[in-house]
Tab-separated table of C-alpha atoms in Angstrom:
chain	number	residue	atom	x	y	z
S	1	UNK	CA	101.188	124.678	112.145
S	2	UNK	CA	97.958	122.941	113.258
S	3	UNK	CA	98.047	120.320	115.987
S	4	UNK	CA	97.205	116.785	114.837
S	5	UNK	CA	94.839	114.832	117.070
S	6	UNK	CA	96.682	111.508	116.973
S	7	UNK	CA	94.032	109.770	119.081
S	8	UNK	CA	91.442	110.554	116.388
S	9	UNK	CA	93.790	109.203	113.710
S	10	UNK	CA	94.295	106.028	115.753
S	11	UNK	CA	90.545	105.553	116.210
S	12	UNK	CA	90.013	105.991	112.470
S	13	UNK	CA	92.758	103.481	111.644
S	14	UNK	CA	91.383	100.973	114.184
S	15	UNK	CA	87.927	101.145	112.588
S	16	UNK	CA	89.441	100.654	109.117
S	17	UNK	CA	91.602	97.753	110.323
S	18	UNK	CA	88.598	96.093	111.980
S	19	UNK	CA	86.851	96.140	108.588
S	20	UNK	CA	89.915	94.586	106.953
S	21	UNK	CA	90.077	91.864	109.626
S	22	UNK	CA	86.402	91.038	109.150
S	23	UNK	CA	86.740	90.941	105.355
S	24	UNK	CA	89.895	88.819	105.377
S	25	UNK	CA	88.634	86.305	107.923
S	26	UNK	CA	85.267	86.083	106.187
S	27	UNK	CA	86.870	85.264	102.840
S	28	UNK	CA	89.459	82.853	104.187
S	29	UNK	CA	87.103	80.976	106.510
S	30	UNK	CA	84.652	80.473	103.629
S	31	UNK	CA	87.472	78.925	101.596
S	32	UNK	CA	87.334	81.675	98.984
S	33	UNK	CA	90.492	82.386	97.020
S	34	UNK	CA	89.342	85.396	94.973
S	35	UNK	CA	91.151	88.364	96.567
S	36	UNK	CA	89.006	91.083	94.949
S	37	UNK	CA	87.298	92.170	98.221
S	38	UNK	CA	90.744	92.708	99.798
S	39	UNK	CA	92.364	94.833	97.109
S	40	UNK	CA	90.991	98.143	98.402
S	41	UNK	CA	92.848	97.643	101.688
S	42	UNK	CA	96.265	97.864	99.990
S	43	UNK	CA	98.222	100.415	98.004
S	44	UNK	CA	100.405	99.498	95.048
S	45	UNK	CA	103.345	99.422	95.077
S	46	UNK	CA	103.519	97.599	98.394
S	47	UNK	CA	106.540	96.102	100.090
S	48	UNK	CA	106.345	92.886	102.119
S	49	UNK	CA	109.110	91.265	104.146
S	50	UNK	CA	109.537	88.018	106.044
S	51	UNK	CA	112.603	86.250	107.386
S	52	UNK	CA	112.913	84.546	104.010
S	53	UNK	CA	112.077	87.202	101.440
S	54	UNK	CA	111.523	90.857	100.631
S	55	UNK	CA	109.180	91.591	97.739
S	56	UNK	CA	107.793	94.707	96.164
S	57	UNK	CA	104.464	94.155	94.471
S	58	UNK	CA	104.380	96.848	91.816
S	59	UNK	CA	101.059	96.111	90.122
S	60	UNK	CA	97.487	95.314	91.030
S	61	UNK	CA	97.933	91.940	89.317
S	62	UNK	CA	100.963	91.062	91.451
S	63	UNK	CA	99.100	92.080	94.610
S	64	UNK	CA	96.049	90.026	93.602
S	65	UNK	CA	98.245	86.988	92.906
S	66	UNK	CA	99.990	87.284	96.281
S	67	UNK	CA	96.692	87.615	98.139
S	68	UNK	CA	95.159	84.708	96.205
S	69	UNK	CA	98.184	82.604	97.136
S	70	UNK	CA	97.749	83.478	100.821
S	71	UNK	CA	94.055	82.595	100.689
S	72	UNK	CA	94.837	79.300	98.931
S	73	UNK	CA	97.491	78.455	101.526
S	74	UNK	CA	94.940	78.981	104.293
S	75	UNK	CA	92.343	76.921	102.425
S	76	UNK	CA	94.887	74.097	102.090
S	77	UNK	CA	95.501	74.300	105.857
S	78	UNK	CA	91.773	73.745	106.583
S	79	UNK	CA	91.555	77.312	107.871
S	80	UNK	CA	88.595	78.024	110.095
S	81	UNK	CA	89.295	81.516	111.398
S	82	UNK	CA	91.684	83.902	113.074
S	83	UNK	CA	91.786	86.060	116.110
S	84	UNK	CA	93.607	89.383	115.913
S	85	UNK	CA	95.307	89.367	119.305
S	86	UNK	CA	96.395	92.597	120.963
S	87	UNK	CA	96.262	94.895	117.932
S	88	UNK	CA	98.218	98.059	118.632
S	89	UNK	CA	97.760	101.183	116.535
S	90	UNK	CA	100.238	104.040	116.681
S	91	UNK	CA	99.548	107.143	114.638
S	92	UNK	CA	102.752	108.577	113.241
S	93	UNK	CA	101.111	111.718	111.897
S	94	UNK	CA	97.824	112.773	110.283
S	95	UNK	CA	98.398	110.508	107.267
S	96	UNK	CA	100.219	107.404	108.530
S	97	UNK	CA	100.137	104.817	111.280
S	98	UNK	CA	101.703	101.560	112.357
S	99	UNK	CA	99.553	98.565	113.254
S	100	UNK	CA	101.134	95.649	115.084
S	101	UNK	CA	99.048	92.545	115.655
S	102	UNK	CA	99.441	88.865	116.436
S	103	UNK	CA	97.293	86.610	114.275
S	104	UNK	CA	96.230	83.353	115.933
S	105	UNK	CA	95.007	81.108	113.120
S	106	UNK	CA	92.764	78.124	113.733
S	107	UNK	CA	91.707	75.199	111.593
S	108	UNK	CA	88.058	74.326	111.030
S	109	UNK	CA	88.100	72.262	114.236
S	110	UNK	CA	89.148	75.304	116.288
S	111	UNK	CA	92.742	74.155	116.872
S	112	UNK	CA	95.399	76.833	116.576
S	113	UNK	CA	97.871	75.950	113.838
S	114	UNK	CA	99.789	79.212	113.476
S	115	UNK	CA	100.618	82.327	115.395
S	116	UNK	CA	102.308	85.159	113.547
S	117	UNK	CA	103.099	88.761	114.497
S	118	UNK	CA	102.735	91.318	111.712
S	119	UNK	CA	103.595	94.995	111.448
S	120	UNK	CA	101.640	97.058	108.918
S	121	UNK	CA	102.469	100.570	107.746
S	122	UNK	CA	99.296	102.273	106.588
S	123	UNK	CA	98.771	105.604	104.884
S	124	UNK	CA	95.754	107.803	104.332
S	125	UNK	CA	95.634	108.112	100.544
S	126	UNK	CA	93.130	109.965	98.372
S	127	UNK	CA	91.205	106.650	98.326
S	128	UNK	CA	91.313	106.243	102.130
S	129	UNK	CA	93.487	104.151	104.433
S	130	UNK	CA	95.689	101.613	102.648
S	131	UNK	CA	98.456	99.245	103.716
S	132	UNK	CA	101.701	100.343	102.054
S	133	UNK	CA	104.089	97.872	103.706
S	134	UNK	CA	103.980	94.803	105.927
S	135	UNK	CA	106.574	92.768	107.768
S	136	UNK	CA	106.330	89.439	109.526
S	137	UNK	CA	108.127	89.972	112.825
S	138	UNK	CA	110.645	87.508	114.227
S	139	UNK	CA	109.152	85.210	116.895
């Protein structure tokens, strides 16, 4: 059985996640609500949980609608940008990793209006790294 270099997996996932962060923040801070540039960062079906709800998005259309809703919510909040605080990547094996990050969200004036901790489960699929599940962590 070959030995998996987990540090290489973690570096690969970090680079992929950095691209996602840049794409998401770029869209949201420009006030865009079309989620198309984000879709390649997720795998369908995807499961998402918060304190209030657990959903399974089983189609590309459902994922697009959920992402568009998130972008619209940020637009309505006068979103100006986010900082991904202390992202932690933990490779589980050659094909999966956990990413835990605190998002500090600011309005267009630079004032923080939300801080949320998120856990992402990502998998290396035939199409590359994709988020397969996410959970908003309790404060």
